[in-house]
XYZ file of C-alpha atoms in Angstrom:
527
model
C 127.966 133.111 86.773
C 125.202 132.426 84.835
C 122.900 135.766 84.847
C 120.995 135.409 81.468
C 117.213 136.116 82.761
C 115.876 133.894 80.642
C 116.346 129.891 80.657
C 117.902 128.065 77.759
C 116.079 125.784 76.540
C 118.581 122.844 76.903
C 119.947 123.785 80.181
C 115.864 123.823 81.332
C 115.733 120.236 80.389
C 119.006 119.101 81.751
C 118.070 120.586 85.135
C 114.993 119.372 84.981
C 116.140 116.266 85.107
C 118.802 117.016 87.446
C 116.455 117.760 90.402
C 114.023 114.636 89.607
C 117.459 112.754 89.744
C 117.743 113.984 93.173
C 114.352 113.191 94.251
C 114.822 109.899 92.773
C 118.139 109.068 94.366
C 116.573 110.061 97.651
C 113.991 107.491 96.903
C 116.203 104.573 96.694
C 117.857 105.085 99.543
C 114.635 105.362 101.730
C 113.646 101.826 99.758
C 116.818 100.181 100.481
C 117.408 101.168 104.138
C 113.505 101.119 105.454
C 112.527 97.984 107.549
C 108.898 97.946 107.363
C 106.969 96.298 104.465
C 105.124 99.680 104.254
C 107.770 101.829 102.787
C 110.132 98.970 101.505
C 107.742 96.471 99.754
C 104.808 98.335 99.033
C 107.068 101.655 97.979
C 104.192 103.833 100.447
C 106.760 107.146 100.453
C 107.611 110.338 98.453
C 110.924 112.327 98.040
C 111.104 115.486 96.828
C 113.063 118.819 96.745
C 111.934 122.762 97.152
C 113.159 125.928 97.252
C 114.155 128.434 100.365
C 110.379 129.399 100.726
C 109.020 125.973 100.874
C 107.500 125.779 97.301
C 108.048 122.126 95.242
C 110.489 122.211 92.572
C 110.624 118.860 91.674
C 109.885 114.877 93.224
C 110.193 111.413 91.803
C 106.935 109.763 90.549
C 106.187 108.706 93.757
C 102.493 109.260 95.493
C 100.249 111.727 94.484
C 98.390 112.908 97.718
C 101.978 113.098 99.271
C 103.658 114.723 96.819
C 100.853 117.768 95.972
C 100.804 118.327 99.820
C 104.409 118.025 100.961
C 104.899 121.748 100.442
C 102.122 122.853 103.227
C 104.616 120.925 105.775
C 107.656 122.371 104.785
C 106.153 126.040 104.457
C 104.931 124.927 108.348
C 108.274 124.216 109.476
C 109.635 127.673 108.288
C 106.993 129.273 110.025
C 107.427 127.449 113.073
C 110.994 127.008 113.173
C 112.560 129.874 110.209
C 114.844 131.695 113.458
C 116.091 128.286 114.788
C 117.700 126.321 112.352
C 120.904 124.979 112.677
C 123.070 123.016 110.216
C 122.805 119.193 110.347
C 118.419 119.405 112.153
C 115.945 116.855 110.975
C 113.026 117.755 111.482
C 109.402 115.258 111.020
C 105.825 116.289 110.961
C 102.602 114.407 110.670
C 100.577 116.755 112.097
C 97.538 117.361 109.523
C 96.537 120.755 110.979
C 99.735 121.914 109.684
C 100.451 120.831 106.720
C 100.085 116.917 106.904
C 97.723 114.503 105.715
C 96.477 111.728 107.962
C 99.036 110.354 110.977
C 100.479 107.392 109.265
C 102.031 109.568 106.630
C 105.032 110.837 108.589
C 107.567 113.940 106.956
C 110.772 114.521 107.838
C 112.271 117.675 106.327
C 116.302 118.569 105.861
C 117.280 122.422 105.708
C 120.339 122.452 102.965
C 123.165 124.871 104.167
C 125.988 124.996 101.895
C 129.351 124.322 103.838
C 132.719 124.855 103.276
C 135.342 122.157 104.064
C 137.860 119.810 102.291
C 135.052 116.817 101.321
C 132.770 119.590 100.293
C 134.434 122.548 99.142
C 131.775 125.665 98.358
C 131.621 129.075 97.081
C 129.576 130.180 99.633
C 130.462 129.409 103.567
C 128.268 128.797 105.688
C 128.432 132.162 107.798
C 127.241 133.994 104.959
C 123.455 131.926 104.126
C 122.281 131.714 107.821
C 119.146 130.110 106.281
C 118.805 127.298 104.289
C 118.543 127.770 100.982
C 116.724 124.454 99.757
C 114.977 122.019 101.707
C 114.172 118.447 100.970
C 111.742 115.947 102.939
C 110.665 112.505 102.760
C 107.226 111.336 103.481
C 106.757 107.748 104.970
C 103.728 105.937 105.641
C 104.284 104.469 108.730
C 102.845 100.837 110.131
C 101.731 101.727 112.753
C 101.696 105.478 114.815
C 99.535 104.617 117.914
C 95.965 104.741 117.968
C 92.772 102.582 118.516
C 93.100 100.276 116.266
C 97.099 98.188 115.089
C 97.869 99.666 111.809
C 96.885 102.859 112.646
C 93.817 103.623 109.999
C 90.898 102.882 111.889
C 87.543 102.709 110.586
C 85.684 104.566 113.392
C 87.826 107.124 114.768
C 86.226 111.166 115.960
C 88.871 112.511 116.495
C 92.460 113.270 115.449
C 93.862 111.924 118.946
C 92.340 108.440 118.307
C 94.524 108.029 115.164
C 97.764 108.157 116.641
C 100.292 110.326 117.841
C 101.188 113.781 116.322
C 104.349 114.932 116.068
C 104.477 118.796 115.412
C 107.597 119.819 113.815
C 109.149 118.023 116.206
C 113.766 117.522 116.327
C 114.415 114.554 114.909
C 117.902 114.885 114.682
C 119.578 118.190 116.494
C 122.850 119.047 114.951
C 124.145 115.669 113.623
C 122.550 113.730 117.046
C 119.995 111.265 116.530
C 117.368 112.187 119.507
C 116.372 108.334 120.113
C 115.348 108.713 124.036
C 113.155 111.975 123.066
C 111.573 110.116 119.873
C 111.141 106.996 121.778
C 108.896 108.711 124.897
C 107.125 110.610 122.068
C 106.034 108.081 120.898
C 105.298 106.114 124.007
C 103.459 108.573 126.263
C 100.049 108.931 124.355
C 96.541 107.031 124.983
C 97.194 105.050 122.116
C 100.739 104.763 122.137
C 103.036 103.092 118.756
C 102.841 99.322 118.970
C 106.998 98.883 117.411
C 108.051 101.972 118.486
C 111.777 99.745 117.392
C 110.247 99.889 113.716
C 108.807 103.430 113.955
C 112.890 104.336 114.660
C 114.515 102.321 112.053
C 111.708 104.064 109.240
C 112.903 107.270 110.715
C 116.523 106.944 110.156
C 115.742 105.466 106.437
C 114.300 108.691 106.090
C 116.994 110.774 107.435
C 119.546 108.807 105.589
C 117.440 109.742 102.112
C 117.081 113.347 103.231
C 121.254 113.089 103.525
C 121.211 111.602 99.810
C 119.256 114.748 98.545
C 121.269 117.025 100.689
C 124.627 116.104 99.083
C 123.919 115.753 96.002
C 122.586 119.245 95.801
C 125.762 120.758 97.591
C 127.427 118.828 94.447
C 124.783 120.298 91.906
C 125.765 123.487 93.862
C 129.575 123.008 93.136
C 129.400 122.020 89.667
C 126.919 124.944 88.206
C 127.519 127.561 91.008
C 124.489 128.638 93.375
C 122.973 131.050 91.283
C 122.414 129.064 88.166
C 120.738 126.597 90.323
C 118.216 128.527 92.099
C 117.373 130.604 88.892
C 116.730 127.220 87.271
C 114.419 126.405 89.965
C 112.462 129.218 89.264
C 112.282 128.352 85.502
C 111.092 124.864 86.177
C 108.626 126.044 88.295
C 107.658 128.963 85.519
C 107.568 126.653 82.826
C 105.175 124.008 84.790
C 102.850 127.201 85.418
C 103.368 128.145 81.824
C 102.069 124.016 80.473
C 98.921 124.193 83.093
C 98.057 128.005 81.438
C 97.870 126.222 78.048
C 96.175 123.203 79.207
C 93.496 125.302 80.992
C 92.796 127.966 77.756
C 91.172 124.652 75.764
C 88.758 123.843 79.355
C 84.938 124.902 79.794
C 83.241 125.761 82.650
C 81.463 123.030 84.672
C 80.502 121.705 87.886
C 79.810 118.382 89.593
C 78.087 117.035 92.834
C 79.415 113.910 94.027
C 77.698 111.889 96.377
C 79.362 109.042 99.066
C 78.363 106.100 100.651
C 78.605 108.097 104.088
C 75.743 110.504 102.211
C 77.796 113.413 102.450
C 78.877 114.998 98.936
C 81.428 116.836 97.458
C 80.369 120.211 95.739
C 82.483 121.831 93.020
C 82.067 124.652 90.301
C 85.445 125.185 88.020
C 85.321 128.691 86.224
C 87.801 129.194 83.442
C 88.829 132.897 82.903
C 90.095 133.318 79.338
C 91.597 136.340 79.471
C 94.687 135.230 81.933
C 94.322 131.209 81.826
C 93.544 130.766 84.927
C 90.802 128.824 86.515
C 88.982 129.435 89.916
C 88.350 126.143 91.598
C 85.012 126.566 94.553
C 84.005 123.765 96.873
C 81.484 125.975 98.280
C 78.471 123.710 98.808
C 80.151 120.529 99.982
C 79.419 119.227 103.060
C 80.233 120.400 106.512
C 82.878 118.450 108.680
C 81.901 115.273 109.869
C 81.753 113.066 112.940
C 83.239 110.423 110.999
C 87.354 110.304 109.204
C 86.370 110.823 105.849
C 87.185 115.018 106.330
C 90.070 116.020 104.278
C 92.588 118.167 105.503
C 93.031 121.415 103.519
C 96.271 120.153 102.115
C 95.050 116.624 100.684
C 92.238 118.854 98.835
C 94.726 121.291 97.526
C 96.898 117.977 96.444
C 94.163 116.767 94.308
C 93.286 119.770 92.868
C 97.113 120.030 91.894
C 96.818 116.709 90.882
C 94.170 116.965 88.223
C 95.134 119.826 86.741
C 98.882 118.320 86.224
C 97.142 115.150 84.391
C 95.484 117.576 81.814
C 99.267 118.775 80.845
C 100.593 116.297 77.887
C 104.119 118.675 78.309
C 106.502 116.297 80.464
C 107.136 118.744 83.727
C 107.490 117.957 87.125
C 104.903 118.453 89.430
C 105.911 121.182 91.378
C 104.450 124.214 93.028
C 104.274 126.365 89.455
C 101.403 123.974 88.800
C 99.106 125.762 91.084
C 99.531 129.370 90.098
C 97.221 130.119 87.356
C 94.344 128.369 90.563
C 92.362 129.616 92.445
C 90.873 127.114 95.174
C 88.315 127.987 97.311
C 87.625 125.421 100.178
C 85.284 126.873 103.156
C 86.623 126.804 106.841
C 84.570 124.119 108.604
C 83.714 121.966 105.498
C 84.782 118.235 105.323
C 87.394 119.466 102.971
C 88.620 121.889 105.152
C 88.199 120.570 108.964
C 89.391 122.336 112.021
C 90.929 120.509 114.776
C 90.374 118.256 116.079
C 88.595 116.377 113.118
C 89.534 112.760 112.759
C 91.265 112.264 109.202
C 92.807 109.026 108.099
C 89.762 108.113 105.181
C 90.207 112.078 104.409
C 93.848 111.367 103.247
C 92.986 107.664 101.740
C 89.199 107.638 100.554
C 88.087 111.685 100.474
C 91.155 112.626 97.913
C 89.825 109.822 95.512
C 86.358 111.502 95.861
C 87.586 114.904 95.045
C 89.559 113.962 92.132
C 86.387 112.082 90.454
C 84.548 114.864 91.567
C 87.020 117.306 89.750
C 86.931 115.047 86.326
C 83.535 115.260 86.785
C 83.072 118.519 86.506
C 85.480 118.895 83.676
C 83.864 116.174 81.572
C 86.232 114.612 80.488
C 87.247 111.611 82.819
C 84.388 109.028 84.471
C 84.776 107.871 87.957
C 88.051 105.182 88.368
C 87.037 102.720 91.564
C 87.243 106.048 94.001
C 88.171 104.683 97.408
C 91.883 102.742 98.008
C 90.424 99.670 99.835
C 91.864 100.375 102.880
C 92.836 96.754 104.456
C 94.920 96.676 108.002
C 95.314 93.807 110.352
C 97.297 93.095 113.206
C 97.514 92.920 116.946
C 100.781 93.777 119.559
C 103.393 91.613 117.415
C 102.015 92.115 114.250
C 100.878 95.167 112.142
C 99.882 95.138 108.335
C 98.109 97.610 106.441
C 97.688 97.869 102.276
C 95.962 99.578 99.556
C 93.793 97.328 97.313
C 94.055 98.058 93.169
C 90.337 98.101 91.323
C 89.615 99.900 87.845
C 90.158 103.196 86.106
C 87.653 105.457 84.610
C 87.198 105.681 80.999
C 87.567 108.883 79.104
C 87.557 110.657 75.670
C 89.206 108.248 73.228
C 90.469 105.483 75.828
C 89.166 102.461 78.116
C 89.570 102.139 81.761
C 92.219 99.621 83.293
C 92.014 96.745 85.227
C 93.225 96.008 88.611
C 95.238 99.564 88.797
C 96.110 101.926 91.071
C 94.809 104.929 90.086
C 95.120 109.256 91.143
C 96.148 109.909 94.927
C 97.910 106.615 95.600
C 100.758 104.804 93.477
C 101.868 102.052 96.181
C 102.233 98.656 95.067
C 100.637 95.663 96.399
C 103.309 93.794 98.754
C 104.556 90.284 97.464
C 102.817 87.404 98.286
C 105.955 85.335 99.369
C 106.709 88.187 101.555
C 103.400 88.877 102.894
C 102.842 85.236 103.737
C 106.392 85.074 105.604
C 106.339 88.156 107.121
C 102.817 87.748 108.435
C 100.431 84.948 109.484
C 98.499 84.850 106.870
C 97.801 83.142 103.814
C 97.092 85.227 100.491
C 94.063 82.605 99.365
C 93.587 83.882 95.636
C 93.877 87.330 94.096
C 91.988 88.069 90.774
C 89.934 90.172 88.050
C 86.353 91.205 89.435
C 84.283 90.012 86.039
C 82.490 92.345 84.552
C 82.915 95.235 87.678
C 83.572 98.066 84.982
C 80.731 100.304 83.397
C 80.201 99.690 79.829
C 80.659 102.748 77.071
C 81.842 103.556 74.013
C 84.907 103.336 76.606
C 84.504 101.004 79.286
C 85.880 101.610 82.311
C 87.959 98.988 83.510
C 87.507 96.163 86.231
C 88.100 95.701 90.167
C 89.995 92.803 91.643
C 88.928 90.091 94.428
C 91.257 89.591 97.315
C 91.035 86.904 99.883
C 93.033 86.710 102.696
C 92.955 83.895 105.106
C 94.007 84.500 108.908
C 96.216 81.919 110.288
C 96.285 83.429 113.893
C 93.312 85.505 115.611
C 93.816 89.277 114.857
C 92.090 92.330 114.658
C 90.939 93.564 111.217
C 89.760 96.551 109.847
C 88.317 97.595 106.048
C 88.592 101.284 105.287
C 86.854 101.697 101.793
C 83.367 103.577 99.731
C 81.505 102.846 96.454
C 80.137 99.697 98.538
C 76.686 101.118 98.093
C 76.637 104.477 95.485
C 78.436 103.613 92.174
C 81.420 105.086 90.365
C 79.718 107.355 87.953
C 79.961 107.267 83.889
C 79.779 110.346 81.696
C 78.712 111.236 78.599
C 76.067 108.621 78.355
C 78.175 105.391 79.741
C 77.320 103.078 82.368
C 78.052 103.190 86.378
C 81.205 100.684 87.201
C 79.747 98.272 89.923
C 80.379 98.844 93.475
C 82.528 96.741 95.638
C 81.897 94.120 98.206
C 83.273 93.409 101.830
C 82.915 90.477 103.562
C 84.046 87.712 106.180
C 83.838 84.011 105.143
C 83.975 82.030 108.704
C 86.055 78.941 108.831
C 82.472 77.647 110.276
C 80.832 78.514 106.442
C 78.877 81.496 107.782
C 79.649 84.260 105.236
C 79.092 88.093 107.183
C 78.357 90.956 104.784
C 80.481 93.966 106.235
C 79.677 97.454 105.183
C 82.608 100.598 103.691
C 84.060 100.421 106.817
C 84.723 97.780 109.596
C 86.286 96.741 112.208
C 86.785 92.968 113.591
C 87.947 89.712 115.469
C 89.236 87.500 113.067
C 89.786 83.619 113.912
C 92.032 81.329 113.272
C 90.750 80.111 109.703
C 88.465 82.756 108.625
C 88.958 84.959 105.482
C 88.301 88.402 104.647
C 86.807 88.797 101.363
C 87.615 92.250 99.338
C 85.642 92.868 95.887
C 86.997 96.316 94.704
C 84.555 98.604 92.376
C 84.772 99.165 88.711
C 85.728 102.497 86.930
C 82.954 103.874 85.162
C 82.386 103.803 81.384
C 82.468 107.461 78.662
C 80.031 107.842 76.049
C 77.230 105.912 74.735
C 77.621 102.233 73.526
């Protein structure tokens, strides 16, 4: 048994590795076995692993705002659930008063026993760790969960209840039985019940099956280096992550930032970097109160991008995982739009505010000007069909290097979904797809430039646009230039062209196209 109390320095990397592995593995099964272009084309999902209290220890480079929240639903569940769990329970969560981020974004969460029997032989039986001593989850974004408008992410919603449905910790699978007749009247008996409740169900059991891939392979992590080497190399990943964000925080100044969106509410925050421990106290007191709109971000999307930026500032090559956050401090008042109480409506919280927060949070720490800031939320659909993706613009600029074009950038890492599958999985027709010309802020560094999507309907449906920085630009620093804001609109097959504002909802015909210009990043330092 391996008792030394502290790591070696080679066995730290190799497990290091080790538990990304796992995360990783879990995210090609999810890929391979999903149905919906949402999690199998555009790659919208996270895997990841953590410890018997909940905390991250490691996840594959999947998506940001999933990944730095993931935790808050898993620490739910043992809360909730700690008394009652049983060996071979699923469990999924959306709900973003506990832990989750907006609807769409669905977790299911695995307790790891560690069994005895001939396929998996184990020093330690089952009898003797009556609670699970990992956990692992997967977090899908689903097509469509119910709600006002197909695709689930509409523009408009007040309230939590008009987004879809919320499941709540809810038995997905109770000791090795699939609960299909339960899951299916979940999700049918609700206001705005799932439109495929058929796809909702195969995405579920992708999930499970993924949550079964990081569940072995950690009984056979378990088997190989014993139990005890494992989960003290947990702890030492997690120690050395804290240990990398320490360092990068002792070189940081104090500073704060007011960022303003198109909605005019504004995003308040003061970083204070205390020298003596390396630590930093993060304070969003000032921002604005929650609003009647979805751009509030629940508490966990906040403390995601927070996580986030302060993992980006480490050059050291560590996981993200829940060491990252202690030397912080975040302070996020009760009742602001970063900190909503239920029932707040969400879904731009997850998507748009998290972009906001992160500029915001760059901002203040001078060293990074504003990348495009919003995802370019785009669904469509109707009963048969239901679409939804996240449109690429440009990156900010920043000491010693340009902005990108046409990137995803921060909170979301999804890719765009083929045109040849779009176009035969949907009816519509992906008109053109290019660089928006001179969109990013000029600097020393210029940021880089947003893209222009057209999308032409072949059959009515209902569209919506999801997006900001269509009127206030993405800011430079240091004395560069504002990247130029974005552009929504509807060219009619009639030739009428309709100017749409950062969010919108509408009938689209037979022959019309919606028109997406996505904003620039802005530029660093003087020209």
């Amino acid at each position: 048994m391996y008792t030394t109390p502290q790591p070696d320095p080679v066995r730290l990397e190799i497990f290091k590795n080790l538990y990304q592995f796992i995360a990783e593995q879990m995210g090609i099964v999810l890929q391979n076995t999903a149905t919906s272009v949402n999690i199998k084309e555009r790659l919208d999902f996270s895997c990841a692993i953590f410890d018997s209290s909940g905390l991250l220890v490691a996840n594959a480079p999947h998506i940001p705002v999933h990944l730095g929240s993931m935790s808050e639903s898993v620490r739910s569940l043992i809360n909730d659930k700690g008394d009652t769990f049983k060996l071979g329970n699923v469990y999924v969560s959306n709900n973003p008063y506990n832990g989750g981020t907006h609807l769409p974004d669905v977790t299911a969460i695995t307790p790891v026993f560690l069994e005895s029997s001939e396929n998996n032989p184990c020093p330690m039986p089952n009898d003797q760790c009556p609670m699970p001593l990992f956990f692992v989850a997967s977090r899908g974004h689903q097509a469509d969960i119910g709600g006002i408008t197909p695709g689930s992410m509409p523009p408009h919603s007040t309230t939590v209840e008009e987004e879809g449905i919320i499941f709540d910790n809810f038995i997905l699978v109770e000791e090795g039985n699939f609960r299909e007749l339960a899951v299916r009247q979940h999700l049918s008996t609700h206001t705005y019940p799932a439109r495929k409740p058929d796809q909702n169900i195969a995405d579920f059991k992708a999930q499970i099956a993924a949550n079964e891939r990081g569940v072995q392979e950690l009984r056979k992590m378990v088997f190989q280096y014993k139990f005890d080497t494992v989960q003290a190399y947990m702890k030492f990943v997690q120690a050395n992550a804290e240990e990398s964000v320490r360092r990068a925080i002792a070189v940081l100044k104090d500073g704060s930032f007011t960022y303003k969106m198109d909605n005019n509410a504004q995003i308040q925050v003061k970083v204070t970097i205390h020298a003596e421990n390396r630590s930093a106290t993060i304070d969003f007191t000032g921002t604005s109160l929650q609003l009647n709109t979805n751009f509030n971000a629940p508490k966990a999307v906040t403390q995601a991008a927070v996580l986030y930026v302060f993992r980006t500032l480490v050059d050291d090559n560590i996981p993200l995982n829940a060491g990252c956050l202690n030397p912080l401090e975040i302070i996020i008042p009760v009742g602001c739009m970063l900190n909503p109480t239920y029932p707040a409506a969400v879904v731009a919280g997850n998507v748009e505010t998290s972009q906001t927060i992160v500029d915001a949070l760059y901002g203040a720490l001078g060293v990074m000007a504003a990348s495009q800031g919003t995802m370019n939320n785009f669904t469509f659909g109707n009963e048969q069909y239901q679409y939804y993706e996240t449109i690429c613009g440009g990156s900010g600029a920043g000491i010693n290097f340009a902005g990108t074009d046409g990137v995803h950038s921060h909170m979301t890492n999804s890719r765009l979904t083929d045109p040849e599958v779009l176009e035969t999985r949907y009816p519509v027709l992906l008109e053109s797809f290019s660089f928006h010309p001179d969109s990013g802020g000029k600097g020393k560094y210029s940021g880089g430039n947003g893209v222009v999507r057209r999308i032409r309907f072949l059959k009515p449906m209902t569209a919506n646009i999801l997006s900001g920085h269509r009127l206030v630009p993405p800011f430079g620093l240091n004395g560069g230039e504002a990247g130029k804001v974005g552009r929504n609109w509807i060219q009619r097959q009639n030739g009428i062209e309709e100017n749409l504002g950062s969010t919108a909802t509408l009938e689209m015909k037979t022959g019309d196209v919606f028109v997406i210009e996505t904003p620039g990043g802005g530029g660093f330092g003087k020209l």
